[in-house]
mmCIF file of C-alpha atoms in Angstrom:
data_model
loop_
_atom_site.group_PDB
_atom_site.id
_atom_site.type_symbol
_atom_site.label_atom_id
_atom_site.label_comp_id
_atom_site.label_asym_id
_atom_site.label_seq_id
_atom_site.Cartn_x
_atom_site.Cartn_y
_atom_site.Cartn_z
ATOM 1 C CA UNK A 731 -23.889 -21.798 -6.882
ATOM 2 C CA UNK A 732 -21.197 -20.141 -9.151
ATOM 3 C CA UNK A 733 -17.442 -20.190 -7.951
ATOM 4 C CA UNK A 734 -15.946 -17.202 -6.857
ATOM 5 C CA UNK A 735 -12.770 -16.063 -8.894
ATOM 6 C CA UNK A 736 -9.573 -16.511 -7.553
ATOM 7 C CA UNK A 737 -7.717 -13.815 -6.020
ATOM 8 C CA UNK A 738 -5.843 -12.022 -8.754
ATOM 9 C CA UNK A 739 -2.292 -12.804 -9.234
ATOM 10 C CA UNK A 740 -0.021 -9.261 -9.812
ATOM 11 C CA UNK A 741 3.823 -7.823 -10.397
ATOM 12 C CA UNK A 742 4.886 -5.958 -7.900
ATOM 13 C CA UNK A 743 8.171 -4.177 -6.781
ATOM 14 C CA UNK A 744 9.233 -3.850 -3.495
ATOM 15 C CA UNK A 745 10.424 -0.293 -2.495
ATOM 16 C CA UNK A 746 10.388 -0.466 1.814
ATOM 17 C CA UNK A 747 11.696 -3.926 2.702
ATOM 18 C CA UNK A 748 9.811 -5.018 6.159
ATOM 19 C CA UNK A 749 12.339 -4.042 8.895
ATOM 20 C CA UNK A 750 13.018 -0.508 6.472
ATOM 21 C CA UNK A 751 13.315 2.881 8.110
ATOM 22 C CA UNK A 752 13.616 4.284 4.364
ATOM 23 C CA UNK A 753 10.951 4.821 1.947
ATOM 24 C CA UNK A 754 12.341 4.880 -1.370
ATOM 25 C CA UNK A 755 10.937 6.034 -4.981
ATOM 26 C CA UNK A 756 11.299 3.429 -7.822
ATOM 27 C CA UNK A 757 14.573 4.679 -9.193
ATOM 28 C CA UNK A 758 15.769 4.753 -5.405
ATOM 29 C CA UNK A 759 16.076 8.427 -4.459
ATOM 30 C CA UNK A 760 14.855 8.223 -0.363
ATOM 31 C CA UNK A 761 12.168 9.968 -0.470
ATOM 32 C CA UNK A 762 11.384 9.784 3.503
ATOM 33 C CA UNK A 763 13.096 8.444 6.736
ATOM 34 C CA UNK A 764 10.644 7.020 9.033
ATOM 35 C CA UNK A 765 11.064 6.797 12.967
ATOM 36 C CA UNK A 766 9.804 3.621 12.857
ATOM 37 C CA UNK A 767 10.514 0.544 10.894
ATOM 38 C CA UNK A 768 7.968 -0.647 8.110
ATOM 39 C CA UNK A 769 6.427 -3.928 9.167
ATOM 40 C CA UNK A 770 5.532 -5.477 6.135
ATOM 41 C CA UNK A 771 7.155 -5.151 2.359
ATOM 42 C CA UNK A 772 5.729 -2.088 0.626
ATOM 43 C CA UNK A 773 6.185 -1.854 -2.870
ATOM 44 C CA UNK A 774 3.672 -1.045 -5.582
ATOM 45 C CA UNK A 775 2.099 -2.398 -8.598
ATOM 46 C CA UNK A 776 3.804 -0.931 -12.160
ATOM 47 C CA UNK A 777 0.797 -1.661 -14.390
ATOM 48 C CA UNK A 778 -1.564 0.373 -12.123
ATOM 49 C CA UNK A 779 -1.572 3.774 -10.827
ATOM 50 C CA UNK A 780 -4.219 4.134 -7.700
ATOM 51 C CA UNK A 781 -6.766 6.490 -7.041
ATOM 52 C CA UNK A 782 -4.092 9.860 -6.000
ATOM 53 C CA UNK A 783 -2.606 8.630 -9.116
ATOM 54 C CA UNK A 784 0.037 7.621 -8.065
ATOM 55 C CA UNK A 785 1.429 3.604 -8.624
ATOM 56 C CA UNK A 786 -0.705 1.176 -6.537
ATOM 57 C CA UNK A 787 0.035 0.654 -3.627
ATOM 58 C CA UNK A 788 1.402 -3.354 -2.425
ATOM 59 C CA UNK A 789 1.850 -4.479 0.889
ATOM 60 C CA UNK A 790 3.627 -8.198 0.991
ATOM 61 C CA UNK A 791 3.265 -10.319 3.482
ATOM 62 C CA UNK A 792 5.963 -13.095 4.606
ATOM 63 C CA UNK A 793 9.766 -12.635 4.929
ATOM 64 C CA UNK A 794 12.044 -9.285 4.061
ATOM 65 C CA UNK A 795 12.649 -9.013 0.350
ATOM 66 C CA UNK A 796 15.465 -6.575 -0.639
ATOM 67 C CA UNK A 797 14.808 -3.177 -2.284
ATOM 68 C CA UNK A 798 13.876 -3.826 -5.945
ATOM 69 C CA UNK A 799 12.579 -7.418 -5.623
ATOM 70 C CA UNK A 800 10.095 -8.009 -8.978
ATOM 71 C CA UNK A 801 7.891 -10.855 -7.618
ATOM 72 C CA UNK A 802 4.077 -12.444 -8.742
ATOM 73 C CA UNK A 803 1.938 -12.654 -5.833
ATOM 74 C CA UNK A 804 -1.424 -12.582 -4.917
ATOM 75 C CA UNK A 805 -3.459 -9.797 -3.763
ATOM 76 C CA UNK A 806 -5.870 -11.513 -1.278
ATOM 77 C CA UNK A 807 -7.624 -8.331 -0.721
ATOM 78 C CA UNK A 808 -7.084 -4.470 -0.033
ATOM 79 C CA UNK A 809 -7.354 -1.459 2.763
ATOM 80 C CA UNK A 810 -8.683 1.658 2.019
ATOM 81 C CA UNK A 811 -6.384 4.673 3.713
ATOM 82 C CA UNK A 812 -8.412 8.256 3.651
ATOM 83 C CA UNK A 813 -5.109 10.811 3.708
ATOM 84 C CA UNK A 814 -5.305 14.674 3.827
ATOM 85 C CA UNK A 815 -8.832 13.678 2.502
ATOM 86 C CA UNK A 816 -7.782 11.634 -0.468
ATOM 87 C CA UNK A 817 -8.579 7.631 -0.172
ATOM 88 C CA UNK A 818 -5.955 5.489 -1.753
ATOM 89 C CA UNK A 819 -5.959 1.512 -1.453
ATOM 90 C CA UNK A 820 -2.811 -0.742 -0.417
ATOM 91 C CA UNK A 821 -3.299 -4.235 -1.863
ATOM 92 C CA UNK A 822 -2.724 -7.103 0.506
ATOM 93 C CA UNK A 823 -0.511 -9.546 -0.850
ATOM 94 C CA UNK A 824 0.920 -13.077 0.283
ATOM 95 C CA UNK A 825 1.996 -16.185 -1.521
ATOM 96 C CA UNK A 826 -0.740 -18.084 1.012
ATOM 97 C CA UNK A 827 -4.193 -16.726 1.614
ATOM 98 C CA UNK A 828 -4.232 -14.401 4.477
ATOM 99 C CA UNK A 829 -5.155 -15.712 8.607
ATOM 100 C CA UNK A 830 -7.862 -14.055 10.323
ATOM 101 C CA UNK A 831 -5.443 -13.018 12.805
ATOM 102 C CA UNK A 832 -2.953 -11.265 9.874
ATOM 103 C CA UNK A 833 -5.758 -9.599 8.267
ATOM 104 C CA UNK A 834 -6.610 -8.314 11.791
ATOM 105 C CA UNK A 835 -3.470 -7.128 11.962
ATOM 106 C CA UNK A 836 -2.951 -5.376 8.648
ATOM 107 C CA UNK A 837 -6.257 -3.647 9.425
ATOM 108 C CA UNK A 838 -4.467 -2.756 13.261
ATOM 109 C CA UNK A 839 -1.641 -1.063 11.591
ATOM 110 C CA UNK A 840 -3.569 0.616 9.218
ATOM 111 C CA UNK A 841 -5.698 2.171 11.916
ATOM 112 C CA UNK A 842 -2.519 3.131 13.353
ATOM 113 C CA UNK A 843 -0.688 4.464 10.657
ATOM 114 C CA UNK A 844 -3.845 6.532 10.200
ATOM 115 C CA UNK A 845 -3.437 8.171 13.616
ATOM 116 C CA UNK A 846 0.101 8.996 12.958
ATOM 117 C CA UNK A 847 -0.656 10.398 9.451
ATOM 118 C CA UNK A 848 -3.425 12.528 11.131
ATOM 119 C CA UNK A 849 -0.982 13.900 13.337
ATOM 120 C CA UNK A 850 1.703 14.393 11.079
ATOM 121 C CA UNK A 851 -0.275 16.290 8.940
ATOM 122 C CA UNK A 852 -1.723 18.407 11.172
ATOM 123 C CA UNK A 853 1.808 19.231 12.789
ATOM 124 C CA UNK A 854 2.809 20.226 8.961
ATOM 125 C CA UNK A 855 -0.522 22.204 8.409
ATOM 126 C CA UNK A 856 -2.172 19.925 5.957
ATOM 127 C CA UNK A 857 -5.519 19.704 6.529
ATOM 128 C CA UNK A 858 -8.328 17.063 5.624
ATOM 129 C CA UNK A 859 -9.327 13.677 6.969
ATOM 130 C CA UNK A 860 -7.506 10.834 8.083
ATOM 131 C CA UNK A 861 -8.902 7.241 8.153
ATOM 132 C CA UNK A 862 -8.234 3.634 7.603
ATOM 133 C CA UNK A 863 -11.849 3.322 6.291
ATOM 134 C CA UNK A 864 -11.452 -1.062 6.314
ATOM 135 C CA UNK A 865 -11.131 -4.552 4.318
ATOM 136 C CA UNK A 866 -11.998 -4.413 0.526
ATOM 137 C CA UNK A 867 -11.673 -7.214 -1.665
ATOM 138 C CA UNK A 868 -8.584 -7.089 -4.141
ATOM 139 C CA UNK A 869 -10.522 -6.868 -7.085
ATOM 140 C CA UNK A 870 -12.537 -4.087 -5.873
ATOM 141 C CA UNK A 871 -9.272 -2.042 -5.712
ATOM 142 C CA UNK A 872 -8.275 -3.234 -8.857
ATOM 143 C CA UNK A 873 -11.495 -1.419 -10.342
ATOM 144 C CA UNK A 874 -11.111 1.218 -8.648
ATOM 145 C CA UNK A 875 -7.557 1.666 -10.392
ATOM 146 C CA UNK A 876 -6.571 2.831 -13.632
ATOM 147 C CA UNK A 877 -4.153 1.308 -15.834
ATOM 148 C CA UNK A 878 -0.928 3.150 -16.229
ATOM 149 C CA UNK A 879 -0.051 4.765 -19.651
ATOM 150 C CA UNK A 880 3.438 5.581 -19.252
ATOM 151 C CA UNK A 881 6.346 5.417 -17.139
ATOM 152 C CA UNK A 882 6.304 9.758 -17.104
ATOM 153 C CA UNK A 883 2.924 9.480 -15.249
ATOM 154 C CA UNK A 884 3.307 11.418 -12.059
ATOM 155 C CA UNK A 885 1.422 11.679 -8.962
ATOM 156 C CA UNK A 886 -1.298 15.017 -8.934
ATOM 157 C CA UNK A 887 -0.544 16.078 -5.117
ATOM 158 C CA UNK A 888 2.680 16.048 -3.769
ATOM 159 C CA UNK A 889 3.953 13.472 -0.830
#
């Protein structure tokens, strides 16, 4: 029986430091104040933009990393979050392969997060569906992405 292939190893760029109320852009405008803190590092992935096309979306497990950190890690899989109807995945990453009990609760925020988008949006009048629609694995998202041509290359819906 064949070997799987290791997870893929990526660059990304953290933009919400775990413990963040702010979301930043890349170039560090705030481009949203959240009511609660994030509870993982969110940053994305500069080679790839995801399927709203905008950069791909990287969660990072482990300890705070300041705003800006550039690190290699690996993307031990990937959630799927339906928002205002558009699906968009958010790589998992850690520099140790992921616990049952952390994947269970990525997947637990997710679901979350998905209620409170839902809600949010239809407070602001924005209709479509809202879902964390589960577990992929990493390189399923990856396919799923598109390399990125340019640093002009802009998201399609607004945020």
């Amino acid at each position: 029986m064949p070997k799987a292939p290791d997870p893929p190893e990526l660059d990304v760029v953290i933009e919400v430091p775990r413990g963040s109320f702010l979301k930043r852009s890349p170039t560090g405008h705030i481009d949203f104040v959240s009511p609660l803190p994030c509870p993982f590092n969110y940053g994305a992935v500069p080679k790839f933009l995801g399927l709203e096309g905008d950069l791909l979306d990287a969660v990072v497990l482990g300890p705070r990393l300041p705003f800006g950190t550039r690190l290699r890690v690996t993307a031990w899989g990937a959630v799927t979050l339906t928002d205002r109807g558009m699906s968009d995945d958010k790589l998992i990453c850690s520099v140790h392969p992921l616990s049952i009990r952390e994947r269970q609760n990525v997947l637990r925020f997710f679901h979350f997060y998905a209620k409170c988008k839902g809600l949010l949006n239809l407070l602001r009048r924005r209709p479509g569906r809202n879902a964390c629609d589960g577990w992929r694995e990493a390189r399923e998202a990856l396919a799923r992405a598109r390399p990125r041509r340019s640093s002009s290359d802009k998201p399609p819906v607004e945020f």
